[in-house]
Structures are given as C-alpha cells and as structure tokens.
Coordinates of C-alpha atoms in Angstrom, one line a residue:
X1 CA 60.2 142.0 44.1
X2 CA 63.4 143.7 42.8
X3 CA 62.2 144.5 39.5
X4 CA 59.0 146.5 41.5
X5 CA 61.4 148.1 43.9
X6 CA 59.7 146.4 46.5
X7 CA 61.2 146.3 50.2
X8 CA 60.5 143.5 53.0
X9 CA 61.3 144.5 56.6
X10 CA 60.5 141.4 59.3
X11 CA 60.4 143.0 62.4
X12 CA 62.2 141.0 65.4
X13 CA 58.8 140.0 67.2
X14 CA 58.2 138.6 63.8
X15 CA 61.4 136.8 63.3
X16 CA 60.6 135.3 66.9
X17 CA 57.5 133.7 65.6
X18 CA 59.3 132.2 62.7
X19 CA 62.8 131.0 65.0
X20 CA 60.0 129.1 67.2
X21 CA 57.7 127.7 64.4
X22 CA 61.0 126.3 63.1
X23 CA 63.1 125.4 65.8
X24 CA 63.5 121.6 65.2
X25 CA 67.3 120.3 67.4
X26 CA 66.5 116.9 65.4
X27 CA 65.8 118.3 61.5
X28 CA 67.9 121.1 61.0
X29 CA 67.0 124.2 59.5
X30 CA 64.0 122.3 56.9
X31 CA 61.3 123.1 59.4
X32 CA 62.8 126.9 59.5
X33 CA 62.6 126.7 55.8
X34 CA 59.4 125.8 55.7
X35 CA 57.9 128.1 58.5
X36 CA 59.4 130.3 56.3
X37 CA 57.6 129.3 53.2
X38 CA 54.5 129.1 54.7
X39 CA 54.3 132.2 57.2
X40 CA 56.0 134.6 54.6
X41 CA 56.6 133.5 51.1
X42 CA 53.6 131.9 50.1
X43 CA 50.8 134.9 52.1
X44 CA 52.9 137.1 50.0
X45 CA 53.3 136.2 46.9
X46 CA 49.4 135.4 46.9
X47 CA 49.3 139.5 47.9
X48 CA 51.5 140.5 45.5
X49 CA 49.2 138.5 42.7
X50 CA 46.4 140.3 43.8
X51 CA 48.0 143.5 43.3
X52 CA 47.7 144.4 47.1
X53 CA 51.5 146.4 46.9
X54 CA 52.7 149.1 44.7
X55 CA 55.8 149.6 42.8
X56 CA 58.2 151.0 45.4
X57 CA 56.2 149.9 48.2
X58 CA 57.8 148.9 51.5
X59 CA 56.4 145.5 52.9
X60 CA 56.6 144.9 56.3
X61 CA 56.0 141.9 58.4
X62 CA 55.0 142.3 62.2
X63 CA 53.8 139.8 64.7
X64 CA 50.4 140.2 65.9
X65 CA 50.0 138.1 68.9
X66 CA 51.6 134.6 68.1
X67 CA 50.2 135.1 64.1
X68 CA 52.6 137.4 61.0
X69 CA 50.5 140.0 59.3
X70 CA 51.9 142.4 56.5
X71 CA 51.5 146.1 56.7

C-alpha cells in the first residue's frame, strides 16, 4: 500500500466491530488478530488485486450496521 500511496482510515464505529469480534478475556489478543485478518486484511487485499483502488487513493473502512464495508 505504501509503494501506491494508498491511505487506510478505520473509522471508530468500525474499530468497535473489530474490539467486539475479537474480544476474547481467555486468548489474548489472537482472536483480535484474526478479526482483524478476516474483516480487513484479507476483503482488501482481494480489492486491491482486482484493481478496485487507485494510486493515491484513500481507503476507508466504516461500519455498516454490525458488518465493515470500504469506501
């Protein structure tokens, strides 16, 4: 993403989803690793192969209901 000059903003509705999809007192932060993974990393690196961004695009990750979309 830095080569492109692409930005990622996570807005703080969004980072609520994530805090509760890995919240885990008993595991640590591995299930917040892989909420991460699996909410954020993987969607966009599948967009980013499919050339849905531009060079110098900003990327930005809002909640929409209890669900992440990018916009």
């Amino acid at each position: 993403m830095e080569k492109q000059n692409l930005r990622l903003t996570v807005s703080d509705a969004a980072l609520d989803i994530i805090a509760k999809a890995g919240f885990d007192p008993i595991y640590g932060a591995r299930p917040l690793k892989r909420a991460i993974q699996s909410e954020i990393e993987n969607p966009l690196a599948k967009a980013l192969l499919a050339g849905n961004y531009a060079p110098e695009s900003e990327i930005r990750v809002e909640a929409d209901g209890d669900r992440l979309k990018f916009a």
